[in-house]
Tab-separated table of C-alpha atoms in Angstrom:
chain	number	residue	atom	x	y	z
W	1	UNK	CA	63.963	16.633	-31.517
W	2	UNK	CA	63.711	13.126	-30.264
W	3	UNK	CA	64.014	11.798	-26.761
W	4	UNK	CA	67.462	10.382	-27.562
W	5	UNK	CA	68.650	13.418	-29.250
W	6	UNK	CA	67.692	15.623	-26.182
W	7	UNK	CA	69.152	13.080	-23.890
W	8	UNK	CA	72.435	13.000	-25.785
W	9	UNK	CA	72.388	16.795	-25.785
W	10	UNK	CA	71.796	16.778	-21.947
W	11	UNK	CA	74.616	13.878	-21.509
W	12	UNK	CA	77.375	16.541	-23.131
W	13	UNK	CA	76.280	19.179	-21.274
W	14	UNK	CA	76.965	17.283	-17.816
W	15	UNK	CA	80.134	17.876	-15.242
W	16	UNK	CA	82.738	15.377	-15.712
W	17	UNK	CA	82.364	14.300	-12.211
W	18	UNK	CA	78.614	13.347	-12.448
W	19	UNK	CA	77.396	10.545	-10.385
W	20	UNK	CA	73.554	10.721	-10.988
W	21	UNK	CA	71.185	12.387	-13.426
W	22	UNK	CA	67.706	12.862	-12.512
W	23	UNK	CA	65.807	13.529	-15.542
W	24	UNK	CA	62.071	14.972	-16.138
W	25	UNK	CA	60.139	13.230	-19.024
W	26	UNK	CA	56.878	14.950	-20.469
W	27	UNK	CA	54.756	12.990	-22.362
W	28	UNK	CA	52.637	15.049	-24.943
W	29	UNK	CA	50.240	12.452	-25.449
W	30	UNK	CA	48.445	11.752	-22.092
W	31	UNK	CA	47.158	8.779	-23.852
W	32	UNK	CA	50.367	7.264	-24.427
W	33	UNK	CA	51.775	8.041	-20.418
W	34	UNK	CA	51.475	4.524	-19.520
W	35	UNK	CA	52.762	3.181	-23.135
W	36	UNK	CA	56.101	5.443	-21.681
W	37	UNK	CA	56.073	3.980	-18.895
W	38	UNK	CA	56.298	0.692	-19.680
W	39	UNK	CA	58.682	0.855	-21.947
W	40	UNK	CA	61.158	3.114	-19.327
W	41	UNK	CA	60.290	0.402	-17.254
W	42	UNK	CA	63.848	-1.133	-16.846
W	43	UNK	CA	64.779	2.479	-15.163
W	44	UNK	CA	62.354	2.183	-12.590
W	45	UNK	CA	60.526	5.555	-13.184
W	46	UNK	CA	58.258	6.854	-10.969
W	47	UNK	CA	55.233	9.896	-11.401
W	48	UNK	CA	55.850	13.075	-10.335
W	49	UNK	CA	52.582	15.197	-11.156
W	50	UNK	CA	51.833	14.290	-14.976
W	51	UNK	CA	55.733	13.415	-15.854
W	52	UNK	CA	57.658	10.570	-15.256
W	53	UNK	CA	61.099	10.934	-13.463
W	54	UNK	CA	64.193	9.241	-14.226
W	55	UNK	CA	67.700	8.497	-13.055
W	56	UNK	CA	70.795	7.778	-14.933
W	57	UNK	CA	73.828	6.599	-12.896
W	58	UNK	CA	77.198	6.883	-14.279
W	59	UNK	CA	78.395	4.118	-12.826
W	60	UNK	CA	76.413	1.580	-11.006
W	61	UNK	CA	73.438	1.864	-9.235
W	62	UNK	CA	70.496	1.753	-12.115
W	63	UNK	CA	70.333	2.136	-15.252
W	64	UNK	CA	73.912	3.601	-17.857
W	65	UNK	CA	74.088	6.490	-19.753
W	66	UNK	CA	73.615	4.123	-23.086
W	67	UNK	CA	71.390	1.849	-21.591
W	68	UNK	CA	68.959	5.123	-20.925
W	69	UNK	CA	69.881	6.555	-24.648
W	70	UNK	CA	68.594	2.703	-26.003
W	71	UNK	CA	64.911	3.556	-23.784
W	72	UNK	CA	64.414	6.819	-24.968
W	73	UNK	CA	65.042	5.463	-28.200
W	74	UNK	CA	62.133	2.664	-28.287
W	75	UNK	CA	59.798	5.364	-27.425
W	76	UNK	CA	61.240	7.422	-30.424
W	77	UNK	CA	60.323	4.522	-32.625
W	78	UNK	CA	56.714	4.332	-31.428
W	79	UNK	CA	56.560	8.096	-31.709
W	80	UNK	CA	55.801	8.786	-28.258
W	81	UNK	CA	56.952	12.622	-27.984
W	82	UNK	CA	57.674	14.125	-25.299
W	83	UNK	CA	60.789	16.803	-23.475
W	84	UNK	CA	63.406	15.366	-21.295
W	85	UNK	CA	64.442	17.990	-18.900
W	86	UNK	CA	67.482	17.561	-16.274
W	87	UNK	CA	66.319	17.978	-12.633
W	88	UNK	CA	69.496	17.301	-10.622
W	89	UNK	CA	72.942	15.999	-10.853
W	90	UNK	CA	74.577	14.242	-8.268
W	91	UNK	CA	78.513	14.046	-8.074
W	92	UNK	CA	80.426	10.447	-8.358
W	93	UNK	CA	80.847	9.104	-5.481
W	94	UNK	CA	84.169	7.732	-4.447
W	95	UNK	CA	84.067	3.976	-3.330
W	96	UNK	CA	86.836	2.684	-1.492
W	97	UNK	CA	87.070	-1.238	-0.868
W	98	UNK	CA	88.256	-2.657	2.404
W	99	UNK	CA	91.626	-4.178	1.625
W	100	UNK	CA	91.942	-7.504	1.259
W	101	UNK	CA	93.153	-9.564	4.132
W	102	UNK	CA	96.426	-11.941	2.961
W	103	UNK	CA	94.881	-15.586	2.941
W	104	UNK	CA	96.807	-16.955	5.346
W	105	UNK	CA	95.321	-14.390	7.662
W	106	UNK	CA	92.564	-15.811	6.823
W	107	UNK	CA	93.260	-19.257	7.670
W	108	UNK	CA	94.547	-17.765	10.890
W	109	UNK	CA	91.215	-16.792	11.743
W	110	UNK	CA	89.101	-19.062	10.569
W	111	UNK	CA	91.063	-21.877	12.521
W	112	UNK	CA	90.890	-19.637	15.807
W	113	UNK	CA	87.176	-20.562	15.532
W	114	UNK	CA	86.946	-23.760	14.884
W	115	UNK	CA	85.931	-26.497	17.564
W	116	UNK	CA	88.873	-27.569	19.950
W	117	UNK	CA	88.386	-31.530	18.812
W	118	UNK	CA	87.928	-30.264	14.895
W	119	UNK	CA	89.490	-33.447	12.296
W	120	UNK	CA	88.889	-32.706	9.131
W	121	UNK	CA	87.412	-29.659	7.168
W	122	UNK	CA	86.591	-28.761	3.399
W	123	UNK	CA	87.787	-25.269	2.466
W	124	UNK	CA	87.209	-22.929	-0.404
W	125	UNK	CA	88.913	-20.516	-1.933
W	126	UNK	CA	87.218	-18.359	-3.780
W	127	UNK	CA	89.858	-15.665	-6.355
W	128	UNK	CA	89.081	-12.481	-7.299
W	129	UNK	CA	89.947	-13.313	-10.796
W	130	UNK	CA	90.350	-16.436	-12.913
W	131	UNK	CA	93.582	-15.273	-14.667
W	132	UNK	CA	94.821	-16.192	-11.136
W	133	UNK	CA	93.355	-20.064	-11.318
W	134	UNK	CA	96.275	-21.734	-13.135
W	135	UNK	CA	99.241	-20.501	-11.155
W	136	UNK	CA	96.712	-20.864	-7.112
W	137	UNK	CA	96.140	-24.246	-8.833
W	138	UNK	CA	99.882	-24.436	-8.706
W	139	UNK	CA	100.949	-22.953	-5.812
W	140	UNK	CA	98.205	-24.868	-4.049
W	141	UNK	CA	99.506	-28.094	-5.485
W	142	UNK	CA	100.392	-30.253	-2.026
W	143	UNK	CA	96.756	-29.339	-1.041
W	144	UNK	CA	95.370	-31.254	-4.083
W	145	UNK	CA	93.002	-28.212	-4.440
W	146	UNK	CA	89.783	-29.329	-7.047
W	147	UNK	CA	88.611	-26.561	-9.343
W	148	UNK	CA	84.619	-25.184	-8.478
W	149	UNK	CA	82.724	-25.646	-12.014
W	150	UNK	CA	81.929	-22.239	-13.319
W	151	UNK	CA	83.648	-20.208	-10.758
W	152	UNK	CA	86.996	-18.905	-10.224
W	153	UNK	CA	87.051	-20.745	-7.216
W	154	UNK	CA	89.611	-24.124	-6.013
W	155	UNK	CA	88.058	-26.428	-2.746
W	156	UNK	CA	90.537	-28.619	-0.321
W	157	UNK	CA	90.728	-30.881	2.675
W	158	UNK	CA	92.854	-30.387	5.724
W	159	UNK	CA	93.061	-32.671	7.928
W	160	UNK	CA	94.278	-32.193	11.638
W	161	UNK	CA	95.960	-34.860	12.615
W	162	UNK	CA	95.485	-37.874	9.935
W	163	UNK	CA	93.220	-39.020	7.011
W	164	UNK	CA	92.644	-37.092	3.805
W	165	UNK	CA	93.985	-33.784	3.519
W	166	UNK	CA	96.528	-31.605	4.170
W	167	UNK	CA	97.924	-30.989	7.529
W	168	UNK	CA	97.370	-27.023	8.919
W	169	UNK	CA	100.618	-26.130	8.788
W	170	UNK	CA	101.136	-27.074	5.344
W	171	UNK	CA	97.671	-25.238	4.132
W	172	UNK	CA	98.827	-22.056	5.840
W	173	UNK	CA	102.638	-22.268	4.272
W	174	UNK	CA	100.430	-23.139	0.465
W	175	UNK	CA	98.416	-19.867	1.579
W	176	UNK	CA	101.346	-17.523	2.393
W	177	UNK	CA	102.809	-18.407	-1.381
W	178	UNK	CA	99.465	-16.775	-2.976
W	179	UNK	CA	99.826	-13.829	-0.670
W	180	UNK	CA	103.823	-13.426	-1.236
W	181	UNK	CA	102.848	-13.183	-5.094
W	182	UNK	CA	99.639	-11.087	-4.739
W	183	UNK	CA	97.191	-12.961	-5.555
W	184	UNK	CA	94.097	-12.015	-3.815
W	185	UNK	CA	91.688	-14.507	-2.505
W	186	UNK	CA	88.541	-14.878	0.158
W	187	UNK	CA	88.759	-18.421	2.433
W	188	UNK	CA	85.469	-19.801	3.545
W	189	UNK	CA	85.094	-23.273	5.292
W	190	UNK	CA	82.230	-24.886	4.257
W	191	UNK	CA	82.008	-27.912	5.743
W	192	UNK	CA	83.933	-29.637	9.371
W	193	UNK	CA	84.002	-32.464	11.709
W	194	UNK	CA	85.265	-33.421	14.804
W	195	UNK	CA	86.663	-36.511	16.487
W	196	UNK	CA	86.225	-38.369	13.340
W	197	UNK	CA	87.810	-42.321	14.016
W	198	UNK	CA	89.090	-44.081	10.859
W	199	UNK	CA	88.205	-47.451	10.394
W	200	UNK	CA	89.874	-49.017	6.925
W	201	UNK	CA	89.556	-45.640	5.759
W	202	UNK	CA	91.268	-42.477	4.634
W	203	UNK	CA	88.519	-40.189	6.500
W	204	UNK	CA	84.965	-38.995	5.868
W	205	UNK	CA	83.269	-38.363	2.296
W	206	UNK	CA	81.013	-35.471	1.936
W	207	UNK	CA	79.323	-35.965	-1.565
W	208	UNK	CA	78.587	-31.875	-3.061
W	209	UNK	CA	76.325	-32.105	-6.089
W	210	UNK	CA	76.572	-35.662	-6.227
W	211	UNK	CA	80.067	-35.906	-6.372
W	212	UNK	CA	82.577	-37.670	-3.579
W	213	UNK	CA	85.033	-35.060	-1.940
């Protein structure tokens, strides 16, 4: 029986709620140990004695169930024999995320820390999904909010008192229409100034990747 085989036959044989799967791998060829090893080398094994030791995560963590079947397949192919023997099996572990704060919660807070004489900011938000960007996009409209190339992310000014950009209260109302429709979304300022003066101008320019914003 092949390494795949007797991992697939291990695989059934496991709890539903397993977590992690330490495994045991023989080689019967000492000359082809380090061969093994190189090719298991995406799973990180490690030497215990003569064997190599192994561990499949269910979810997360290392290496999949199928991604570990495809390894001990490639050393099927260049005949490397060996037994794959279970060790231990850890239980799934249940991850709970923080919830989210609303965004306008966010803007609460991230104004609370600004400095007293702030004028003008550049803010990004940054959406958990990008089946949310067209209708943010929308309900972000009087912020003129630009979209971040290759993320599902939309960047904006605000600007205190005048110049380029929305005002604060009108960011935080924009912000309280993603939250009253759920749609979740982390605010990070990434760039702000303070005291700026206008002189024949609508405010300050930073320039991100080349580009004027």
């Amino acid at each position: 029986m092949g390494l795949a085989e007797q991992w697939r036959s291990i695989r059934a044989e496991l709890p539903e709620d397993w977590g992690e799967a330490k495994l045991d791998v023989s080689i019967s060829q000492p000359d082809r140990r380090s061969r093994a090893a190189a090719l298991l080398g995406p799973a990180g094994p490690g030497r215990v004695g003569e064997n190599l030791r192994v561990s499949v995560f269910r979810a997360g963590g290392g290496i999949g169930p199928d991604q570990a079947e495809k390894l001990f397949r490639k050393l099927d192919e260049e005949r490397i024999r060996g037994t794959v023997a279970i060790v231990d099996v850890g239980e799934r572990e249940e991850r709970h995320e923080a919830p989210r704060k609303p965004a306008a919660e966010l803007w609460d807070l991230a104004e609370a820390v600004l400095p007293r004489d702030w004028s003008d900011l550049l803010a990004e938000l940054d959406l958990a999904s990008s089946d949310h960007l067209s209708r943010a996009a929308l309900l972000l409209a009087p912020l003129n909010p630009s979209r971040v190339r290759d993320r599902s992310a939309l960047r904006f000014r605000i600007a205190r008192t005048f110049g380029y950009g929305a005002s604060p209260q009108m960011t935080r109302r924009c912000l309280e229409r993603l939250d009253a429709e759920g749609i979740p979304g982390t605010l990070t300022i990434l760039h702000v100034l303070s005291d700026t003066h206008n002189v024949a101008t609508q405010g300050p320019v930073w320039r991100l990747a080349g580009k004027a914003v």
